[in-house]
Tab-separated table of C-alpha atoms in Angstrom:
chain	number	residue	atom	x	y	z
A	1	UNK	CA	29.742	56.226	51.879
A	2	UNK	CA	32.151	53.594	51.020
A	3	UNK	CA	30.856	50.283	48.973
A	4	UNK	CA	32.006	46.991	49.904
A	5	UNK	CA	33.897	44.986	47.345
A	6	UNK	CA	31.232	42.345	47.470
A	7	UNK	CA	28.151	44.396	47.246
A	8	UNK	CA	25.708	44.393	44.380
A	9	UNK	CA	23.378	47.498	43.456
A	10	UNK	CA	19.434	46.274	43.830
A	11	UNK	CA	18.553	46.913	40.338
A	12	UNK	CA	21.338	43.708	39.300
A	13	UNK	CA	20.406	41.704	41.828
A	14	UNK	CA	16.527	41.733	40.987
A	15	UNK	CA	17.763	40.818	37.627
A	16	UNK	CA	19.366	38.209	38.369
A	17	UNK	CA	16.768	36.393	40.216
A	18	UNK	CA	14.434	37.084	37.466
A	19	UNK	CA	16.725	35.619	35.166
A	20	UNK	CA	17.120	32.984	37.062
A	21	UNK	CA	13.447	32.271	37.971
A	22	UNK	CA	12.873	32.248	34.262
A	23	UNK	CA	15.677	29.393	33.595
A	24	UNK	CA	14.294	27.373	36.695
A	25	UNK	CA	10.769	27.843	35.005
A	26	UNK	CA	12.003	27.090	31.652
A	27	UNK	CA	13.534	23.952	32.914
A	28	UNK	CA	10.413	22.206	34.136
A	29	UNK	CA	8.592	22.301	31.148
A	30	UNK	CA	7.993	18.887	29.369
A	31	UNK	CA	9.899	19.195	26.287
A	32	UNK	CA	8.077	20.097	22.885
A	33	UNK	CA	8.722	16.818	20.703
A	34	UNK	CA	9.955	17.444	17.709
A	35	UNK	CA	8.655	15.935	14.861
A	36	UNK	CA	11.222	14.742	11.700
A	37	UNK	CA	13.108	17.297	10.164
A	38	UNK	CA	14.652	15.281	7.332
A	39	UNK	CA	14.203	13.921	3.813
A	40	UNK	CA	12.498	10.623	2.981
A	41	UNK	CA	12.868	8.121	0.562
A	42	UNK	CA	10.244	8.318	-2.496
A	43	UNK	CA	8.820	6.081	-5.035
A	44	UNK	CA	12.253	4.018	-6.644
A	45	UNK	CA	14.406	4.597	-3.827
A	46	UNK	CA	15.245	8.506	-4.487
A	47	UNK	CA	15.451	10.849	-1.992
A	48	UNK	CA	13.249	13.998	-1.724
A	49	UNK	CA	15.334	16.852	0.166
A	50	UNK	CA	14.134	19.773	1.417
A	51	UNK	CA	12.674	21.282	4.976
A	52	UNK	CA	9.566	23.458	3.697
A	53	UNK	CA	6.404	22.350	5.328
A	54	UNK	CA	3.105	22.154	3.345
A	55	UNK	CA	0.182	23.301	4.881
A	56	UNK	CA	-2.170	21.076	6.996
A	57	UNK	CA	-5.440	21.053	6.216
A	58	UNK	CA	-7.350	24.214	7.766
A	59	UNK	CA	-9.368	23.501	10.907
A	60	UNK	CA	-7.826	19.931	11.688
A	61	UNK	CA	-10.054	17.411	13.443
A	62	UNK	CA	-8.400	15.752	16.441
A	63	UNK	CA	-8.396	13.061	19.593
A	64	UNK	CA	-9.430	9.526	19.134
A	65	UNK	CA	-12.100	8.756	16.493
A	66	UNK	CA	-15.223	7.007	17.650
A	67	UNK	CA	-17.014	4.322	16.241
A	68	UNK	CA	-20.418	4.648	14.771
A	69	UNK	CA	-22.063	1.457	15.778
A	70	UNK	CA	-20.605	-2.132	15.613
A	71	UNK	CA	-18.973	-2.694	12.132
A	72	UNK	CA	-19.352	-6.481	11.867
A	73	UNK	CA	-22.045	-7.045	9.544
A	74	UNK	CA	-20.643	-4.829	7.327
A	75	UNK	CA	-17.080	-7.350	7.833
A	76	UNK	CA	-18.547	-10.021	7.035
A	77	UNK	CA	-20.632	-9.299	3.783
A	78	UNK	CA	-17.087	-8.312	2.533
A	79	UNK	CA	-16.001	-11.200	3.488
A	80	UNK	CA	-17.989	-13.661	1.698
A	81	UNK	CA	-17.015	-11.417	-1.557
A	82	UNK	CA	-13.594	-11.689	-1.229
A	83	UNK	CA	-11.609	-14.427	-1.728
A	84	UNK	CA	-10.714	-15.886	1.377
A	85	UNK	CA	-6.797	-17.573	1.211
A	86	UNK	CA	-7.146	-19.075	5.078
A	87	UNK	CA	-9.080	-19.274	8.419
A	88	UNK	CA	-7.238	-19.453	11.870
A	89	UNK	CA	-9.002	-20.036	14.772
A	90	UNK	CA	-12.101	-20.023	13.878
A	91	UNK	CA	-12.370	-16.852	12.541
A	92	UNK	CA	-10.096	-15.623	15.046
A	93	UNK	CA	-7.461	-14.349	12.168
A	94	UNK	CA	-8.277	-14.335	8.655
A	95	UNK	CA	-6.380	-13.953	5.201
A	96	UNK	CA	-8.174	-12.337	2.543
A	97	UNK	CA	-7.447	-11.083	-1.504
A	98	UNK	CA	-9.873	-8.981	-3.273
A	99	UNK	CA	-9.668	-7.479	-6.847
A	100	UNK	CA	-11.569	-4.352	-7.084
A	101	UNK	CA	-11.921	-1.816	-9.722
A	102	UNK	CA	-8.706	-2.720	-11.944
A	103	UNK	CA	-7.379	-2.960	-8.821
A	104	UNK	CA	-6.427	-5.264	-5.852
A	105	UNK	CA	-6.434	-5.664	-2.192
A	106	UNK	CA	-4.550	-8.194	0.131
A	107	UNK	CA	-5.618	-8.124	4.079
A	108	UNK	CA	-5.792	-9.513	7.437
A	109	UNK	CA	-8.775	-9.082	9.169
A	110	UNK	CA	-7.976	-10.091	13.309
A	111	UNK	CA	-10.606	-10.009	16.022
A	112	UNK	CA	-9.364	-8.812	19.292
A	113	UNK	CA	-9.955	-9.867	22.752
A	114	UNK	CA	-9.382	-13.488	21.717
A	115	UNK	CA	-6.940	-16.068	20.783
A	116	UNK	CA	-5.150	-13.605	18.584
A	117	UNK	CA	-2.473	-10.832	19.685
A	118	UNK	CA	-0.725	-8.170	17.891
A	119	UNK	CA	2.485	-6.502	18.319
A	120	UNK	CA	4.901	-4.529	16.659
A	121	UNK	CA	8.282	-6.081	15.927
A	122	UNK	CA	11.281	-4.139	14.614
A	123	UNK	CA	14.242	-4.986	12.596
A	124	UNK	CA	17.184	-6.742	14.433
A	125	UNK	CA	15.367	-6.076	17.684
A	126	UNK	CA	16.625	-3.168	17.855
A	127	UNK	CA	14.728	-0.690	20.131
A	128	UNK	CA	13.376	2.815	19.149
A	129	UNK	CA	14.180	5.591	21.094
A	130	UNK	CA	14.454	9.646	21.165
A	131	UNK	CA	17.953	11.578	21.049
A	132	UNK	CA	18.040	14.496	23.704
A	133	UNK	CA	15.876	16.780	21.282
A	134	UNK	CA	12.945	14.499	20.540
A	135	UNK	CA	14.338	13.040	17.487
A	136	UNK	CA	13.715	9.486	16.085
A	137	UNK	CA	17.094	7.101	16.673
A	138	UNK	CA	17.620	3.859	17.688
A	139	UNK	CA	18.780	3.139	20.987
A	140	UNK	CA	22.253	1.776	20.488
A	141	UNK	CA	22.386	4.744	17.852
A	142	UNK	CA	23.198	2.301	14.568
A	143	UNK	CA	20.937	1.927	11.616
A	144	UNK	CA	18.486	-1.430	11.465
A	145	UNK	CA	16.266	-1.882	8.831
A	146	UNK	CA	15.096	-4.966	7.106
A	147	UNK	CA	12.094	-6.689	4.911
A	148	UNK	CA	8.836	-7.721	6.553
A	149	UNK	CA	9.687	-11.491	5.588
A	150	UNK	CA	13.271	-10.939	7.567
A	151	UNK	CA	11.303	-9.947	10.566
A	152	UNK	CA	8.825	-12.156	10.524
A	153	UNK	CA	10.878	-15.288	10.126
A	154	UNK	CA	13.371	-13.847	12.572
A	155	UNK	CA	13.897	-15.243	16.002
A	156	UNK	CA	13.339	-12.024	17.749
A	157	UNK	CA	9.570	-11.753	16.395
A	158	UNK	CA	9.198	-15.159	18.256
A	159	UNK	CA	6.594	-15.051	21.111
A	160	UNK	CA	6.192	-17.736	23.704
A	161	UNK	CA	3.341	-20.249	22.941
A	162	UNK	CA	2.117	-18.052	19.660
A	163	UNK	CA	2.893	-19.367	16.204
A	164	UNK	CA	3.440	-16.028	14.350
A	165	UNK	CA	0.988	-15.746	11.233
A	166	UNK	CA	1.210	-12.618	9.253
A	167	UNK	CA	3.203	-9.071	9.052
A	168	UNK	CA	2.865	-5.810	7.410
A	169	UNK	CA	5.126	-3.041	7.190
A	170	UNK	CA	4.026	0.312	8.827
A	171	UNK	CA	6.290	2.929	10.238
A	172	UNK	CA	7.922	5.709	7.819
A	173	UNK	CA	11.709	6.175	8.467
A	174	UNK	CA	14.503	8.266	7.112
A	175	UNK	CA	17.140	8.294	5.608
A	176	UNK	CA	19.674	8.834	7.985
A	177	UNK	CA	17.610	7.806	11.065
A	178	UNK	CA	15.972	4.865	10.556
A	179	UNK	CA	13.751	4.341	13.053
A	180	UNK	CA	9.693	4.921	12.933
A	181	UNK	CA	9.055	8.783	13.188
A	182	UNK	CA	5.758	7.709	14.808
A	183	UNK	CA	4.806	7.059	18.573
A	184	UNK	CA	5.955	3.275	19.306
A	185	UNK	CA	5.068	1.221	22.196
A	186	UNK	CA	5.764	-2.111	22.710
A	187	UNK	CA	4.252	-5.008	25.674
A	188	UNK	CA	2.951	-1.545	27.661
A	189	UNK	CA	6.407	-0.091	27.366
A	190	UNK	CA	5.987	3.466	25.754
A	191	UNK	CA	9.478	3.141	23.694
A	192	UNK	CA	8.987	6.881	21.604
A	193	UNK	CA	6.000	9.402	21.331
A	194	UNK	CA	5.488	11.785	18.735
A	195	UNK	CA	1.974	13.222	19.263
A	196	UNK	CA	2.213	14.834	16.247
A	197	UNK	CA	1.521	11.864	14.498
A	198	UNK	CA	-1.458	9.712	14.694
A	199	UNK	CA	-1.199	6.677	16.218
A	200	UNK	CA	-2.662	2.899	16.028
A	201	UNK	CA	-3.229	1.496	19.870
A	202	UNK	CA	-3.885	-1.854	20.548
A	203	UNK	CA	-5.254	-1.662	24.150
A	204	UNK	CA	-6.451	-4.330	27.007
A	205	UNK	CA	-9.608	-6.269	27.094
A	206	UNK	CA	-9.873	-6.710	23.014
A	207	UNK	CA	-10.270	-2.773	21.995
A	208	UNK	CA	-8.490	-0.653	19.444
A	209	UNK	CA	-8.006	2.843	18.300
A	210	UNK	CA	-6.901	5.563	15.840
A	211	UNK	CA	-5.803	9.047	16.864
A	212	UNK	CA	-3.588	11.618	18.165
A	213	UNK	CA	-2.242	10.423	21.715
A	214	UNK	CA	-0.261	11.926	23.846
A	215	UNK	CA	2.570	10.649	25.716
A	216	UNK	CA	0.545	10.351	28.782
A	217	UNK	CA	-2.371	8.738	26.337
A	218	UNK	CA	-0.079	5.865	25.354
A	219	UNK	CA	0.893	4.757	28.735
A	220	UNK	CA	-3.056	3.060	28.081
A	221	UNK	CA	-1.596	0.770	25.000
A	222	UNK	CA	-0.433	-2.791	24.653
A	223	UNK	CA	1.273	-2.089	21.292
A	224	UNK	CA	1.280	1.289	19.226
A	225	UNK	CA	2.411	2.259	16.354
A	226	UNK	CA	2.721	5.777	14.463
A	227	UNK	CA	2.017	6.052	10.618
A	228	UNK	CA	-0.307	8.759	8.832
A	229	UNK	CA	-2.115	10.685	7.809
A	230	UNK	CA	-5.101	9.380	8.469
A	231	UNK	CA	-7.561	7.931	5.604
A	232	UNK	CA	-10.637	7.402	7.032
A	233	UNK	CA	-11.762	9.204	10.376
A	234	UNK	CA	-15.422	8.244	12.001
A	235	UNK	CA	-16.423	6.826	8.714
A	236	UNK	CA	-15.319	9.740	6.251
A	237	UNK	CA	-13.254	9.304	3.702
A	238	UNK	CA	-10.031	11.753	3.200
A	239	UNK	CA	-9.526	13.893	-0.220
A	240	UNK	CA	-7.721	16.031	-1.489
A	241	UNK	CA	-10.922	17.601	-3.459
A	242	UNK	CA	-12.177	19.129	-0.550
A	243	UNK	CA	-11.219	21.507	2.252
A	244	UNK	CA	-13.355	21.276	4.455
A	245	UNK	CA	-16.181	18.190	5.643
A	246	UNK	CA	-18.583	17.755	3.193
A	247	UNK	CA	-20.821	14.782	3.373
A	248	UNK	CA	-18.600	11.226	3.178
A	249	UNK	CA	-15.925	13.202	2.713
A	250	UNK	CA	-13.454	15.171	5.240
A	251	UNK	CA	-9.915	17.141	3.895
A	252	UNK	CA	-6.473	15.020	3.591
A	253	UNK	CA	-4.520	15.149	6.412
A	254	UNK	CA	-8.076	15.727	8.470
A	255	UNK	CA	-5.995	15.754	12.141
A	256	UNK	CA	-3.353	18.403	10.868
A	257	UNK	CA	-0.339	15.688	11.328
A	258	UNK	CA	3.193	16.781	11.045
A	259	UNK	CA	4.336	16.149	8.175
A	260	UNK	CA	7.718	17.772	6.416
A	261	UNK	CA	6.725	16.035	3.048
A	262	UNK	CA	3.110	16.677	3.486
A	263	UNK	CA	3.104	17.794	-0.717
A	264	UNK	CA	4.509	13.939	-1.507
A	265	UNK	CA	1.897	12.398	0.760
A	266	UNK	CA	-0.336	13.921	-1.525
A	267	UNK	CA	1.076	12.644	-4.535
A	268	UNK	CA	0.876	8.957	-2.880
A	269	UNK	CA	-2.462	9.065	-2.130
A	270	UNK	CA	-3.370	10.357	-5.608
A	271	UNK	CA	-1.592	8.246	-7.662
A	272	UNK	CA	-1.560	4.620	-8.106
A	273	UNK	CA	1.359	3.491	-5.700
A	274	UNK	CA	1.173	0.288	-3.396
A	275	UNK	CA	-0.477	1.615	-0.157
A	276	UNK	CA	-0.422	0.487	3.233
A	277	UNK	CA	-2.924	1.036	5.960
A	278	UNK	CA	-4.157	-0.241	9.141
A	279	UNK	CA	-7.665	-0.060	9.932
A	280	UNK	CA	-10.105	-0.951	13.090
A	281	UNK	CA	-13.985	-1.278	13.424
A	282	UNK	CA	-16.483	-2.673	16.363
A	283	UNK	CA	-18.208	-6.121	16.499
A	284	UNK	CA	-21.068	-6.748	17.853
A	285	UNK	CA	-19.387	-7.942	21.113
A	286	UNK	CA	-17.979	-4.424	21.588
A	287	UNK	CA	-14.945	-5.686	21.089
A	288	UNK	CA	-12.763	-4.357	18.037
A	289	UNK	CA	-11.424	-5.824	14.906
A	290	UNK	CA	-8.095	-5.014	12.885
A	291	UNK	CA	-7.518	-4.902	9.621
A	292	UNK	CA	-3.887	-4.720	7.857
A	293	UNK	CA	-4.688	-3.811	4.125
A	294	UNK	CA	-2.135	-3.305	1.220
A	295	UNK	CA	-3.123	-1.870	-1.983
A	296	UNK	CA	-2.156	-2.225	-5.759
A	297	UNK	CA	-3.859	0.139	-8.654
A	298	UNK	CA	-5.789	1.727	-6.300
A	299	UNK	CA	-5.773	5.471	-5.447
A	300	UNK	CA	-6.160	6.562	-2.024
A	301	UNK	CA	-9.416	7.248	-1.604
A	302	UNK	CA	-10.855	3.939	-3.636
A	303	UNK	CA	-8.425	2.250	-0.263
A	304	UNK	CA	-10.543	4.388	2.002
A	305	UNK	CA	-13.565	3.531	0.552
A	306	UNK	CA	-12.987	-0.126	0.531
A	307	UNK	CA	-11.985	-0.011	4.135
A	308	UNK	CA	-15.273	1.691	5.345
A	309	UNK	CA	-16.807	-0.927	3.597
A	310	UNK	CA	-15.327	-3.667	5.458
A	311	UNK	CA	-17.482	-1.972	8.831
A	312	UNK	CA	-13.953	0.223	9.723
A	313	UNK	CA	-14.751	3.819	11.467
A	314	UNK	CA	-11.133	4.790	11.154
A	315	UNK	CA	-8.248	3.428	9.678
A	316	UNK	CA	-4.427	5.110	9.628
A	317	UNK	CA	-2.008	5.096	6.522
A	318	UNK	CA	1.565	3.581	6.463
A	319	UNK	CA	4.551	3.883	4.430
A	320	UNK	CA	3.939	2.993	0.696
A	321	UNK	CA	4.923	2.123	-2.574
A	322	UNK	CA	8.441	0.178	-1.860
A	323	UNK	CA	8.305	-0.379	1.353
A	324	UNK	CA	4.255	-2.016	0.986
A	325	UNK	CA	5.443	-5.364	2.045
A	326	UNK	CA	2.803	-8.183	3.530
A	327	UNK	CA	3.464	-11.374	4.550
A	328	UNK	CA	1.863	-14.385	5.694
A	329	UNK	CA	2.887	-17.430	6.865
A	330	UNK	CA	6.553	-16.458	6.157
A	331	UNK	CA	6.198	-15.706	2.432
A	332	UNK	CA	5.285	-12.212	0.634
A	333	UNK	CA	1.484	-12.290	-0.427
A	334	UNK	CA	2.344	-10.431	-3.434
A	335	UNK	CA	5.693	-10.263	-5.583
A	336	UNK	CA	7.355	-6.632	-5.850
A	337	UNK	CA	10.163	-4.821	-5.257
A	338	UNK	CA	10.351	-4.090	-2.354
A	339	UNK	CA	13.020	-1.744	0.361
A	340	UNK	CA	14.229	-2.327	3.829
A	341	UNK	CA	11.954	-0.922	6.559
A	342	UNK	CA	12.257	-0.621	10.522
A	343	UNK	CA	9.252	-1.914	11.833
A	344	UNK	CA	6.325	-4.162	11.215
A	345	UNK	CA	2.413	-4.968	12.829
A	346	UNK	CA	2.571	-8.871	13.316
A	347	UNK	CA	-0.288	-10.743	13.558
A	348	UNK	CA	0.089	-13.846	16.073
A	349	UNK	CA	-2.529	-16.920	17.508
A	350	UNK	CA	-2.306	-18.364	20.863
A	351	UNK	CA	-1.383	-21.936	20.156
């Protein structure tokens, strides 16, 4: 019997639709993000190379920390033993320096829900975005980076009827792509997720949080911003001495974040190096309250430590050493060298 020219044997043909159900299949999956796959800059500016990943630490904790009971008290006896640089608002936004343990601590403690508002600002304006395989880039695909005190005094950090009051780096960047690596939202807008990272979320009706959101997660935040790892999770402190939760204590890294440099995270948090973090705790109101903390002399945990202290349940690390930069009022709290960096948390009042 004679085949026809166009004719295909059975056997091909179911092939080919299986092949072709697979692609079709394939194709409506969300896309896995992926996380940064490139070197960072160090302590003085040098670059650290290389794509091995260190190891998470085992059993990772995960989701949104919760709080253990309003934090306020705890606030405010920190408060009176710190030395407070200026009130706005009536307590609405504070400024605060502290010398503890050879070391020293400069923060702003807001209360949410009120007359103050937070939001991240980024340098020139620019918007962050996602290339077609997840990756960090800026939308118009340049490089923008710039000091806190740039941003803050910029005209693009400008917010009708709110006098801007303080700023604090936060997002870690590289050196080629230099926008945050972390999840960034901005006024509602989800702008980049990377739920590999832990995120702080500023949400409606005065309430905060620290965790690992998801895309669809964010979509509930005001303002977020990535950073990590995380420091301080439901009122445990993170260490490297441990590997598993004992007592205060809970392992570094405790949510398993993606991190290619995991090893030099390490050596931050052990060492001595400027340190940035962002922490949030409950007042009595069941509202939350914010703190933006920078460290000097301290080692990580003493930072985590001093942060549960202040009533926080959770707080998130940012990018250190060089890029530490706070500001208030337009001037750097502290004198230091200090690098370019693409994003800030700024701290505004309602006027």
């Amino acid at each position: 019997m004679s085949r026809s020219p166009l004719s295909i044997p059975y056997s091909v043909l179911a092939l080919i639709i299986a092949v072709g159900a697979a692609a079709i299949f394939m194709a409506l999956q969300p896309p896995k993000p992926i996380m940064s796959r490139w070197g960072a800059a160090s302590a003085g500016g040098q670059t650290i190379g290389g794509e091995a990943r260190a190891e998470a630490a085992p059993a990772p904790l995960g989701g949104v920390a919760q709080p253990f009971g309003s934090g306020q008290a705890m606030l405010e006896s920190y408060a009176q033993a710190s030395a407070l640089r200026e009130d706005v608002g009536g307590g609405q936004v504070r400024m605060f320096q502290r010398e503890v343990a050879g070391g020293a601590l400069d923060f702003i403690v807001v209360r949410l829900g009120g007359a103050a508002q937070v939001a991240v600002v980024n340098a020139d304006g620019a918007t962050p975005a996602s290339d077609a395989g997840g990756d960090t880039m800026w939308a118009d695909g340049q490089r923008h980076l710039r000091t806190v005190q740039e941003m803050a005094t910029a005209p693009y950090a400008a917010r009708a009827g709110h006098e801007l009051l303080g700023a604090m780096a936060f997002g870690f960047h590289g050196d080629v792509r230099t926008s945050d690596e972390g999840s960034v939202v901005i006024d509602g807008q989800v702008l980049r997720s990377n739920p590999g990272r832990a995120t702080l979320c500023i949400g409606g009706q005065g309430h905060a949080s620290i965790g690992m959101l998801s895309t669809k997660a964010l979509e509930g935040c005001q303002q977020a911003i990535g950073g990590g790892p995380v420091i301080l999770w439901e009122g445990r402190v993170a260490s490297t001495d441990v590997g598993s939760v004992q007592g205060e204590l809970v392992p570094f890294n405790p949510l398993g974040e993606d991190f290619v440099l995991l090893d030099w995270r390490r050596h931050i948090y052990t060492g001595s190096f400027p340190k940035t973090a962002a922490c949030v705790g409950l007042l009595d109101s069941g509202e939350s309250f914010l703190v933006l903390a920078t460290s000097f002399n301290m080692v990580g945990v003493d930072l985590a430590r001093q942060l549960r202290d202040m009533g926080c349940y959770a707080a998130l690390g940012g990018d250190d050493d060089t890029s530490t930069q706070l500001v208030w009022r337009g001037q750097l709290v502290r004198e230091k060298t200090i690098r370019p960096v693409p994003d800030a948390i700024a701290v505004y009042i309602r006027q």
